[in-house]
PDB file of C-alpha atoms in Angstrom:
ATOM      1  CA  UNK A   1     314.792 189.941 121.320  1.00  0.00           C
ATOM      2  CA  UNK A   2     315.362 191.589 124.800  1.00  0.00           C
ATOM      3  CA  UNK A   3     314.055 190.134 128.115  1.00  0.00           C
ATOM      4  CA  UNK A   4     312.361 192.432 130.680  1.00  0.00           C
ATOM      5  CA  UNK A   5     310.506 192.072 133.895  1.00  0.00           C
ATOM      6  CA  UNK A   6     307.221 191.392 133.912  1.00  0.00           C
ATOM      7  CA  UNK A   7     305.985 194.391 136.176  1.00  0.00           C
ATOM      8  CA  UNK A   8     307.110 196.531 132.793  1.00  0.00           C
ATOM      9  CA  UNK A   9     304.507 194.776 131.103  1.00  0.00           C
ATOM     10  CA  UNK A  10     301.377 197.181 131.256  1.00  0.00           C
ATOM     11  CA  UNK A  11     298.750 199.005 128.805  1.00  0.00           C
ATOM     12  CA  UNK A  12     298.654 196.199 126.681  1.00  0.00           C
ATOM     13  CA  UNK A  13     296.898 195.748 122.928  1.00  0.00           C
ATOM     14  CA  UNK A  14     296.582 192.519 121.254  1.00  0.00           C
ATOM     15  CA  UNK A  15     295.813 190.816 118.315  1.00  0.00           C
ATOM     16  CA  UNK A  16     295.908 186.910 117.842  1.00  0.00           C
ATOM     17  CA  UNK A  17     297.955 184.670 115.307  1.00  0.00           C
ATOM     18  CA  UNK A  18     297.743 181.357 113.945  1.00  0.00           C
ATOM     19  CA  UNK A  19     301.167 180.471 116.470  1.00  0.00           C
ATOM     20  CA  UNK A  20     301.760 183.550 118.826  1.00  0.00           C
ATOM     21  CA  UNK A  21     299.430 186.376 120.692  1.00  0.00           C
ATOM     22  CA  UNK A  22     300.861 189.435 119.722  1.00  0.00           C
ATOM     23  CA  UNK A  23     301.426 192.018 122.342  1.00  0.00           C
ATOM     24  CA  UNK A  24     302.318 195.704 122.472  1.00  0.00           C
ATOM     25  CA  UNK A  25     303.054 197.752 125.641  1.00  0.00           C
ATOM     26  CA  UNK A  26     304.268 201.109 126.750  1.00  0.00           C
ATOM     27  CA  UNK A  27     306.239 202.028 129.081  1.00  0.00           C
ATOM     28  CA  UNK A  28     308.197 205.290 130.283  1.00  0.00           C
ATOM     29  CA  UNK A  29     307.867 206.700 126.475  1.00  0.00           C
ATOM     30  CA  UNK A  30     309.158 203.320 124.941  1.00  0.00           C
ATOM     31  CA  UNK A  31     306.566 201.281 122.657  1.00  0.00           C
ATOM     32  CA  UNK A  32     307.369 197.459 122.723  1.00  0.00           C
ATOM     33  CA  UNK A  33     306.125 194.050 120.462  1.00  0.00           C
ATOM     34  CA  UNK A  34     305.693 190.864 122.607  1.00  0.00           C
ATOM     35  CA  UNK A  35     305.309 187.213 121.116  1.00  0.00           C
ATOM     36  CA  UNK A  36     303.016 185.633 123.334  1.00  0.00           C
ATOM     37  CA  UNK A  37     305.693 186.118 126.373  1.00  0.00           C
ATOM     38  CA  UNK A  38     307.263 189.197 128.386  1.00  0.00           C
ATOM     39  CA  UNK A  39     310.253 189.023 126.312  1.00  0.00           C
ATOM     40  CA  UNK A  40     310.167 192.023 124.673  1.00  0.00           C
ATOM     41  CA  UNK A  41     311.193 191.561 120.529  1.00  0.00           C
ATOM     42  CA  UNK A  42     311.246 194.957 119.928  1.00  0.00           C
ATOM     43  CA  UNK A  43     310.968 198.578 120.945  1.00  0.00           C
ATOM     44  CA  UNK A  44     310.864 201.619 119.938  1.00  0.00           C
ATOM     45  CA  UNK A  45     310.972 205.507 121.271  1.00  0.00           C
ATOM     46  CA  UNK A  46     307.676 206.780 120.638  1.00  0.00           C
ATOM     47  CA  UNK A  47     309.102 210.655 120.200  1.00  0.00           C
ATOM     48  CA  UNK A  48     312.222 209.227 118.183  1.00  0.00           C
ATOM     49  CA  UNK A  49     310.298 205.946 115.831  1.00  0.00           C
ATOM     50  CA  UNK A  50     313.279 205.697 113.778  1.00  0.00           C
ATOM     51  CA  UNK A  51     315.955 205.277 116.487  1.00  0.00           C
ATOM     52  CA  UNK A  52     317.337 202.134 117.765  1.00  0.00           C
ATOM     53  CA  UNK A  53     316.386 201.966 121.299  1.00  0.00           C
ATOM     54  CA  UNK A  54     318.329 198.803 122.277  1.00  0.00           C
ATOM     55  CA  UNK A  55     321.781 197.949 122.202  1.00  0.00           C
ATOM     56  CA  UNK A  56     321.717 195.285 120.599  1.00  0.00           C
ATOM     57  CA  UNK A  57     319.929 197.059 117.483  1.00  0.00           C
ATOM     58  CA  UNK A  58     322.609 199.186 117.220  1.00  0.00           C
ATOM     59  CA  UNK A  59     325.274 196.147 117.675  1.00  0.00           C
ATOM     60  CA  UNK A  60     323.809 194.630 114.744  1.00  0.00           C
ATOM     61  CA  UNK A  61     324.592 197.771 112.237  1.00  0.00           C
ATOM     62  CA  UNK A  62     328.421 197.073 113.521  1.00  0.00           C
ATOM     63  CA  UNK A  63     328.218 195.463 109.572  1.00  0.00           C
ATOM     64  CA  UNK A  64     329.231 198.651 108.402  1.00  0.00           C
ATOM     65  CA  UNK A  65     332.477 198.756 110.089  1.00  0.00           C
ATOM     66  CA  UNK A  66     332.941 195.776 107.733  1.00  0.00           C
ATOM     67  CA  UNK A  67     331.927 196.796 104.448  1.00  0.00           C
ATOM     68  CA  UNK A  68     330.862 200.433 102.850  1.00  0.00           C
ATOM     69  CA  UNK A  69     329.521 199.289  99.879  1.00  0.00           C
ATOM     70  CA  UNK A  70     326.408 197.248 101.103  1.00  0.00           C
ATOM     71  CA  UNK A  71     323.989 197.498  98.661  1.00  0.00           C
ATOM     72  CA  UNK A  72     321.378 194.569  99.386  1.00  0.00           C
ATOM     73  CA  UNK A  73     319.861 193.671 102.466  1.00  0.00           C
ATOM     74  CA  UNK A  74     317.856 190.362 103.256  1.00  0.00           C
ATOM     75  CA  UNK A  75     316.218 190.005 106.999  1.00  0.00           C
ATOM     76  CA  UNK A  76     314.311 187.202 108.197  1.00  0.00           C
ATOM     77  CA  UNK A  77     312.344 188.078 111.284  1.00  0.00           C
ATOM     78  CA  UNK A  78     310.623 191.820 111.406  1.00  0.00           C
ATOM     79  CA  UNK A  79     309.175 192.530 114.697  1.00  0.00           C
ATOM     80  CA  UNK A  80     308.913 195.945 115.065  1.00  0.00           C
ATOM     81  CA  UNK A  81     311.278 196.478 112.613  1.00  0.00           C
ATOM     82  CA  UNK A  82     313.746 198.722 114.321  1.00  0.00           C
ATOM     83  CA  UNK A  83     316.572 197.854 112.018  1.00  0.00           C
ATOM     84  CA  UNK A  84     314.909 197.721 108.605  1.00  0.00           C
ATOM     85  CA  UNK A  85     313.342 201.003 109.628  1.00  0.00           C
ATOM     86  CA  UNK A  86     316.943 202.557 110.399  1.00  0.00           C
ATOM     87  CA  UNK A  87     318.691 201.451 107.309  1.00  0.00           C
ATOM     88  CA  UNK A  88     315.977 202.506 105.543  1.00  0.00           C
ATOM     89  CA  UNK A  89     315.988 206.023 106.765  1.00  0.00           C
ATOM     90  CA  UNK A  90     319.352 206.420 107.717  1.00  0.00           C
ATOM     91  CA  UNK A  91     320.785 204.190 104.905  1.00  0.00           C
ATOM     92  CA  UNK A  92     320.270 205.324 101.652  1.00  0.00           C
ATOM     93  CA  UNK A  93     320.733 202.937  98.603  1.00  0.00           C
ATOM     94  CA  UNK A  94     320.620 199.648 101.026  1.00  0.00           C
ATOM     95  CA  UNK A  95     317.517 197.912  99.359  1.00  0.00           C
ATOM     96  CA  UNK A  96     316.177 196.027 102.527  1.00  0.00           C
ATOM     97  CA  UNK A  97     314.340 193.044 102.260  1.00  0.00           C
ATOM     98  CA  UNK A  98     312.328 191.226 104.740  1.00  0.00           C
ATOM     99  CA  UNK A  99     310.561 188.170 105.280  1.00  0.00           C
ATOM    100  CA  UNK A 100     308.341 187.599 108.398  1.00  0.00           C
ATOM    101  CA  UNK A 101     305.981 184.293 108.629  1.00  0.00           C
ATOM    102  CA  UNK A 102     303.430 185.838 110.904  1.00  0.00           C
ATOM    103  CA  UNK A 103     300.528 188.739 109.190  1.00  0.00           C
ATOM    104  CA  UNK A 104     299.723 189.794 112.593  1.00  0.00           C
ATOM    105  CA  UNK A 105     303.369 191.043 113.140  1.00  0.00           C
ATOM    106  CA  UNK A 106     303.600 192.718 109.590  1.00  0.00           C
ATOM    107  CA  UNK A 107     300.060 194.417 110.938  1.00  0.00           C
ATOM    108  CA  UNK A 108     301.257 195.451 113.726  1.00  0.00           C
ATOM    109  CA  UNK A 109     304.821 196.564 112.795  1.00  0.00           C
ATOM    110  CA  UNK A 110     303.030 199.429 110.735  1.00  0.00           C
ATOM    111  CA  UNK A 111     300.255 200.064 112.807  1.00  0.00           C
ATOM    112  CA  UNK A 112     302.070 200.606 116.051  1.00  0.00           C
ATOM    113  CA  UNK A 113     305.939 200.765 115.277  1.00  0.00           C
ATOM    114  CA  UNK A 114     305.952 202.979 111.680  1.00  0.00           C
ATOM    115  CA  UNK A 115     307.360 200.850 109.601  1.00  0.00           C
ATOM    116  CA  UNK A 116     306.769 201.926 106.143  1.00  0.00           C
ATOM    117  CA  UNK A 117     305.100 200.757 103.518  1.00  0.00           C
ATOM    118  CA  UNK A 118     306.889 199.218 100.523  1.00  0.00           C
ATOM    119  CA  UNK A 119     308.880 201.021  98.175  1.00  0.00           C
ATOM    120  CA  UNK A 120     311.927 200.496  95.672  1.00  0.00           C
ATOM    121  CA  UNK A 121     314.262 199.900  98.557  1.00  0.00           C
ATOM    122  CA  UNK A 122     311.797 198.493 101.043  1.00  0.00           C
ATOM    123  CA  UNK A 123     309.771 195.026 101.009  1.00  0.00           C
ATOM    124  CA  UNK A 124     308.060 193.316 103.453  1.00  0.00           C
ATOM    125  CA  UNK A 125     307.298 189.690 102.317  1.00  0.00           C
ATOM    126  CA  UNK A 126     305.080 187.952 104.455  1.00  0.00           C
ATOM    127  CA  UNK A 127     306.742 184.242 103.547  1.00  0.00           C
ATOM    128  CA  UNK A 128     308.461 181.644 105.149  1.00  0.00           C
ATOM    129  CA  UNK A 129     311.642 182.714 106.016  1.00  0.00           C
ATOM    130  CA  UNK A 130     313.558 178.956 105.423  1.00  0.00           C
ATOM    131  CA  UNK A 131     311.986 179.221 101.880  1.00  0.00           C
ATOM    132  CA  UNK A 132     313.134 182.221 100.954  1.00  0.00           C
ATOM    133  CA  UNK A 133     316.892 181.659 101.944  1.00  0.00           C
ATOM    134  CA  UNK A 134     316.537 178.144 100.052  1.00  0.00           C
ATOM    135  CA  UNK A 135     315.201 180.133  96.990  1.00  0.00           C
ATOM    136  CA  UNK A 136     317.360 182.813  96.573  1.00  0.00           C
ATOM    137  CA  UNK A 137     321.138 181.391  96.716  1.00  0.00           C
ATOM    138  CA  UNK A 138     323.591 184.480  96.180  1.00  0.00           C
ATOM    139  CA  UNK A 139     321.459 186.847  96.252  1.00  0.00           C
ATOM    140  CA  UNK A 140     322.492 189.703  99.091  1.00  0.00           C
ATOM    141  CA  UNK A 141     325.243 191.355 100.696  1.00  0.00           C
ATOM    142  CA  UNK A 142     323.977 191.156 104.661  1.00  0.00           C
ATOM    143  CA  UNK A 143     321.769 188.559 106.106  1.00  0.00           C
ATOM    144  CA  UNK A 144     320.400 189.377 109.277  1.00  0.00           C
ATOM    145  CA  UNK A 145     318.474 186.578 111.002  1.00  0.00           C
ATOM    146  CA  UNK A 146     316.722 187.808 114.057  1.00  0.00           C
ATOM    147  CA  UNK A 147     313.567 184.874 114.261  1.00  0.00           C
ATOM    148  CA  UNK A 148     312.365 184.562 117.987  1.00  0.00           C
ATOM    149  CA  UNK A 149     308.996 183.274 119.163  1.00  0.00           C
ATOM    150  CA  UNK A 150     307.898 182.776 122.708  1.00  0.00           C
ATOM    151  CA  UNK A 151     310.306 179.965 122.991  1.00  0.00           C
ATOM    152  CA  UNK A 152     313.373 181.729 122.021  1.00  0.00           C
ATOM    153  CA  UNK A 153     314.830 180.649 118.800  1.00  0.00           C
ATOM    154  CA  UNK A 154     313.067 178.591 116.668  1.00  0.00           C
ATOM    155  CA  UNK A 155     314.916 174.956 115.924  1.00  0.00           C
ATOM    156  CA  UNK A 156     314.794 175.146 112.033  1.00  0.00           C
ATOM    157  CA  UNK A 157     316.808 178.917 112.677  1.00  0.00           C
ATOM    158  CA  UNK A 158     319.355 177.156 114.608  1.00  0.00           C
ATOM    159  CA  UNK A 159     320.655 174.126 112.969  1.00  0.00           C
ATOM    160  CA  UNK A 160     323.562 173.314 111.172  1.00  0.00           C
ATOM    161  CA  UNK A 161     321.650 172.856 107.552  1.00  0.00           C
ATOM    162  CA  UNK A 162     320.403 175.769 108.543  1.00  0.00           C
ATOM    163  CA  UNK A 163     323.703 178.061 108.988  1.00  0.00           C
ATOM    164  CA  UNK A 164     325.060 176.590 105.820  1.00  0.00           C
ATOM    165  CA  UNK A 165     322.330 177.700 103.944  1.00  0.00           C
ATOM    166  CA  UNK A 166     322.561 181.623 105.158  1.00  0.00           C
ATOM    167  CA  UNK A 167     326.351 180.728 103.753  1.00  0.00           C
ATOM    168  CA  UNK A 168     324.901 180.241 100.378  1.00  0.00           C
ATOM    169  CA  UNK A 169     322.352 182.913 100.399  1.00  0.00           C
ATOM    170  CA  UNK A 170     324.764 185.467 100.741  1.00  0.00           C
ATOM    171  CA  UNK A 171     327.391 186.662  97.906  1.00  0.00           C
ATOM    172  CA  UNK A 172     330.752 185.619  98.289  1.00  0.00           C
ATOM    173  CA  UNK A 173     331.989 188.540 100.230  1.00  0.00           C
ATOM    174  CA  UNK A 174     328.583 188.935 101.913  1.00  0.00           C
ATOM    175  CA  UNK A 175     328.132 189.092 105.941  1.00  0.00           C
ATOM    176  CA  UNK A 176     325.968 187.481 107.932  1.00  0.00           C
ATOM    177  CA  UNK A 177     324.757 188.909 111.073  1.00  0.00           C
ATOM    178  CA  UNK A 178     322.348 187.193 113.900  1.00  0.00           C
ATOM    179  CA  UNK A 179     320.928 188.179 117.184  1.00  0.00           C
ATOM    180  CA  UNK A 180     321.240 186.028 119.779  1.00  0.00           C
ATOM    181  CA  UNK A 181     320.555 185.397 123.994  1.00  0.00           C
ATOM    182  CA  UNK A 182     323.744 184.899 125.675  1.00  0.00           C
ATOM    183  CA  UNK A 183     322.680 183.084 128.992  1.00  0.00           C
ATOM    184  CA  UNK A 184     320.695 180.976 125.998  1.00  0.00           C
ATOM    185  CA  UNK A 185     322.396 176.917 127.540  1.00  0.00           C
ATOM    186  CA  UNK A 186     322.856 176.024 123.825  1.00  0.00           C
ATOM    187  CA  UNK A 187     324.834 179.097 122.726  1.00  0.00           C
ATOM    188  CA  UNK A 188     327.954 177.795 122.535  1.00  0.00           C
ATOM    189  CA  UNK A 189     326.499 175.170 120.254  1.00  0.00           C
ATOM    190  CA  UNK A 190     324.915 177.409 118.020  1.00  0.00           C
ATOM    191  CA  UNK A 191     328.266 179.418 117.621  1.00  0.00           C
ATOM    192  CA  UNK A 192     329.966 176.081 116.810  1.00  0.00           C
ATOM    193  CA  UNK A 193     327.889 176.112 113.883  1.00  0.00           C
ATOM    194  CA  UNK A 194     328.055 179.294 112.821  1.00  0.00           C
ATOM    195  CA  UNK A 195     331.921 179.064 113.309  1.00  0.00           C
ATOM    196  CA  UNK A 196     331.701 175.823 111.054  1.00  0.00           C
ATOM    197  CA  UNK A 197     328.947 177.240 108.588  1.00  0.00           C
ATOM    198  CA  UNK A 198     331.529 180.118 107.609  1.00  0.00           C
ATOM    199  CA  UNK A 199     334.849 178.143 108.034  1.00  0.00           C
ATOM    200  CA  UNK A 200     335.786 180.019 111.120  1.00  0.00           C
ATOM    201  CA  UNK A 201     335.520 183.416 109.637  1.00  0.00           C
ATOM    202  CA  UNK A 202     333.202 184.960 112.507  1.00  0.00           C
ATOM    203  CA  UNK A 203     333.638 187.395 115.313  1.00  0.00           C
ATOM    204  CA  UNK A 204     331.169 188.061 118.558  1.00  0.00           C
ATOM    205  CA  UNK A 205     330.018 191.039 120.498  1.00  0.00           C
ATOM    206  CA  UNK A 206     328.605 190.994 123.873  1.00  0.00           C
ATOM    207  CA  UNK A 207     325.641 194.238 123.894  1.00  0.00           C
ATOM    208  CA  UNK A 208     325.133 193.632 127.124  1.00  0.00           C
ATOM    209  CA  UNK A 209     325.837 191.878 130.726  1.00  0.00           C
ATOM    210  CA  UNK A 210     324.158 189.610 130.447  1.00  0.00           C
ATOM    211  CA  UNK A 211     322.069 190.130 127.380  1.00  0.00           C
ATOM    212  CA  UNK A 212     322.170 189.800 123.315  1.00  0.00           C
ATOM    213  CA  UNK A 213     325.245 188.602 121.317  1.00  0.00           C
ATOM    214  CA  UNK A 214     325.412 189.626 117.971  1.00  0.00           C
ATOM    215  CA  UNK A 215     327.387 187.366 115.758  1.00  0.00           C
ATOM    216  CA  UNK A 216     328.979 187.812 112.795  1.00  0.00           C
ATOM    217  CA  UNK A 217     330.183 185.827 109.867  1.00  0.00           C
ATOM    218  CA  UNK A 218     331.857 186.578 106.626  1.00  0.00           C
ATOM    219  CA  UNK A 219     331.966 184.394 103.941  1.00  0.00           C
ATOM    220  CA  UNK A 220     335.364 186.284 102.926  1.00  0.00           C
ATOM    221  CA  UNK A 221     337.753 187.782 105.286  1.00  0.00           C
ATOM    222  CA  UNK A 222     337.203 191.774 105.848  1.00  0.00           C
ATOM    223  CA  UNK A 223     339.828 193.451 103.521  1.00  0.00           C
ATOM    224  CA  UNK A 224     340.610 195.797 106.828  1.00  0.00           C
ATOM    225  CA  UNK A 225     340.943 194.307 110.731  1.00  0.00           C
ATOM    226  CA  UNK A 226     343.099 196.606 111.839  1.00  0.00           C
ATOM    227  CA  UNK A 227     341.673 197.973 115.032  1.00  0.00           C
ATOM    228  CA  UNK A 228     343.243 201.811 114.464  1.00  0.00           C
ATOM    229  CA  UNK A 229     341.967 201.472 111.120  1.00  0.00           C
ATOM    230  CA  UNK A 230     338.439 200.354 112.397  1.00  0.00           C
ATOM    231  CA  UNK A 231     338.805 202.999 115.103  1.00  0.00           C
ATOM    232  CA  UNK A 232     338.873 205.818 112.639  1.00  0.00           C
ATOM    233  CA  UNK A 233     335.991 203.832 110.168  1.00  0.00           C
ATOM    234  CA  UNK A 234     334.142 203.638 113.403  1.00  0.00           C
ATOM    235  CA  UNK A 235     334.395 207.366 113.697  1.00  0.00           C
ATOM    236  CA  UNK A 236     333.287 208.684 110.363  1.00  0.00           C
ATOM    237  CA  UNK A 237     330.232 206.685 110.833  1.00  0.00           C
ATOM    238  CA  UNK A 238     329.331 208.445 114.014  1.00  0.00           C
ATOM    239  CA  UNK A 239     329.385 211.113 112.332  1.00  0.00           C
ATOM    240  CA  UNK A 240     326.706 209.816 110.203  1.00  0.00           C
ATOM    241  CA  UNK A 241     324.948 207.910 112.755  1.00  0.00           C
ATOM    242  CA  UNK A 242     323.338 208.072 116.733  1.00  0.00           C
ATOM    243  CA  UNK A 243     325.035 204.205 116.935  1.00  0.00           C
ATOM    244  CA  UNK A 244     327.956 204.577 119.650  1.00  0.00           C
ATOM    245  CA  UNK A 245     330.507 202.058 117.135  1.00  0.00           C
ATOM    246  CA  UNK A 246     333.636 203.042 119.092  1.00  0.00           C
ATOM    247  CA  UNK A 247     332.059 201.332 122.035  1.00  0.00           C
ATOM    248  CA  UNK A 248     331.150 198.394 120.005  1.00  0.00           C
ATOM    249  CA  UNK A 249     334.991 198.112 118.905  1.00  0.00           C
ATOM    250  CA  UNK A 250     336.037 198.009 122.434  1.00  0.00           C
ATOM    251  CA  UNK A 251     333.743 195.011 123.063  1.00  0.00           C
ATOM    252  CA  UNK A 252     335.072 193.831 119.918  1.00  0.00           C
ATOM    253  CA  UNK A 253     338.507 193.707 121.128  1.00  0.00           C
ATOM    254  CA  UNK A 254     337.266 192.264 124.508  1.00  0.00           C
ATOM    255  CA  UNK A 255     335.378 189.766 123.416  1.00  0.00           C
ATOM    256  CA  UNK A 256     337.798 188.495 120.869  1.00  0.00           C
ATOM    257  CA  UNK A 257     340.967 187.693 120.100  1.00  0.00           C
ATOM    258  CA  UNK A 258     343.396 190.700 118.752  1.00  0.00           C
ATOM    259  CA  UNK A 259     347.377 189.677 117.666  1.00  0.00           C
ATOM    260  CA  UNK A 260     349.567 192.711 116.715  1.00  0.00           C
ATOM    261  CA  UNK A 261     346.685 195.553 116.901  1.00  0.00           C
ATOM    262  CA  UNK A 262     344.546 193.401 114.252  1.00  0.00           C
ATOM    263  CA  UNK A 263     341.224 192.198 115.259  1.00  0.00           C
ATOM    264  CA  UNK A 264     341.552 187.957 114.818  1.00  0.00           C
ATOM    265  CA  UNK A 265     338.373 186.014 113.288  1.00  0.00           C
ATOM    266  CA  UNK A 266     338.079 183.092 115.395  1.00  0.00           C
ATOM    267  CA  UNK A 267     339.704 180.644 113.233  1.00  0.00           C
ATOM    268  CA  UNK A 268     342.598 182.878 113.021  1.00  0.00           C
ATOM    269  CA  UNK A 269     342.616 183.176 116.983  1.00  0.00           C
ATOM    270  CA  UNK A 270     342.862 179.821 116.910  1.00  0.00           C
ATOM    271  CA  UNK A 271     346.306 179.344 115.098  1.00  0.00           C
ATOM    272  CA  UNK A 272     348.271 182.156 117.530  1.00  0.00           C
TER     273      UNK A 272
END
């Protein structure tokens, strides 16, 4: 989710769903999904489909400074689908899943936004997201959660039940990743959860000023924190990648806590 203006909002298609209006505008070269609101959910480069146009997109593949061997990928939420689109390109042997409550989005995401159809390493589920976590305990190595409807974030996607259960969806050493509004008056609440949901083991990033915070929590501590060490990760992924992740480890740094050039989980902030 990103907010903009409404005099951005022009040249407008639409489809109705059983909860939200579904809108798409265009602006300036940049395609963009609406939920019934001028907050824009996603967007996407017309010329460059497969890039991640906002920050906080980007932000959100910061999971691979964290882990190299991701192999399963479970998202509730799709949108446009900027980020199942990427790792699915630009990933190669990440089998994404992803689970998104409302067929006029899924129509949508692959009419106007090219997301792909289903394949061995791709699947779209049109389900109930709060199902699916409840059903499949264990079962993936990343759990994104990026559920917004006109309101913001839903109140099932933001409880404490809730968090705890994206704790037992994931495997042991799997990370959990969500998208959230950072002027948003319950936010600190919501990271109180998530901070209790993975026993402290979670670090923020600020993508913008103000803007999205992606959040991060890891139901086992990172084998490597060291910021040089993350520096140079950070570096052979750029390599790889368009995604500007020495940037994100500054903002890493800045927006938490780091004791003798290691990067401290908030828990572990906490004790220095």
């Amino acid at each position: 989710m990103f907010r903009v203006a409404k005099h951005l909002m022009r040249n407008f298609t639409n489809t109705s769903a059983a909860d939200e209006t579904v809108y798409v505008s265009e602006a300036d070269g940049v395609r963009s999904l609406h939920l019934g609101s001028v907050t824009i959910q996603s967007a996407m480069r017309i010329r460059d489909p497969f890039a991640l146009e906002l920050t906080y997109t980007r932000g959100i593949m910061c999971f691979l400074l964290f882990r190299n061997n991701v192999k399963d990928m479970l998202t509730i939420g799709l949108g446009g689908g900027s980020v199942a689109k990427y790792v699915h390109k630009h990933c190669q042997g990440i089998k994404s899943t992803i689970v998104e409550i409302n067929p006029k989005v899924i129509q949508m995401a692959r009419n106007q936004f090219s997301v792909p159809e289903n394949d061995d390493y791709f699947d779209v589920i049109e389900g109930d997201g709060l199902q699916y976590l409840a059903e499949h305990i264990h079962s993936t190595d990343v759990l994104l959660i990026d559920a917004f409807d006109s309101n913001g974030i839903p109140p099932d996607f933001c409880s404490q039940d809730f968090f705890d259960q994206c704790s037992a969806t994931l495997k042991g050493d799997g990370i959990f990743v969500i998208n959230l509004w950072g002027s948003d008056k319950n936010f600190d609440i919501y990271l109180q959860r998530i901070e209790q949901s993975f026993e402290q083991k979670v670090l923020m990033m600020r993508t913008g000023k103000p803007g999205n915070i992606v959040v991060f929590g890891f139901n086992k501590v990172p084998s490597n924190l060291n910021v040089a060490s993350l520096q140079e990760r950070a570096k052979a992924l750029e390599a790889q990648h368009q995604i500007e992740f020495s940037d994100f480890i500054d903002k890493l740094c800045n927006d938490n806590q780091v004791y003798q050039k290691r990067l401290m989980l908030r828990g572990d902030a906490g004790s220095n």
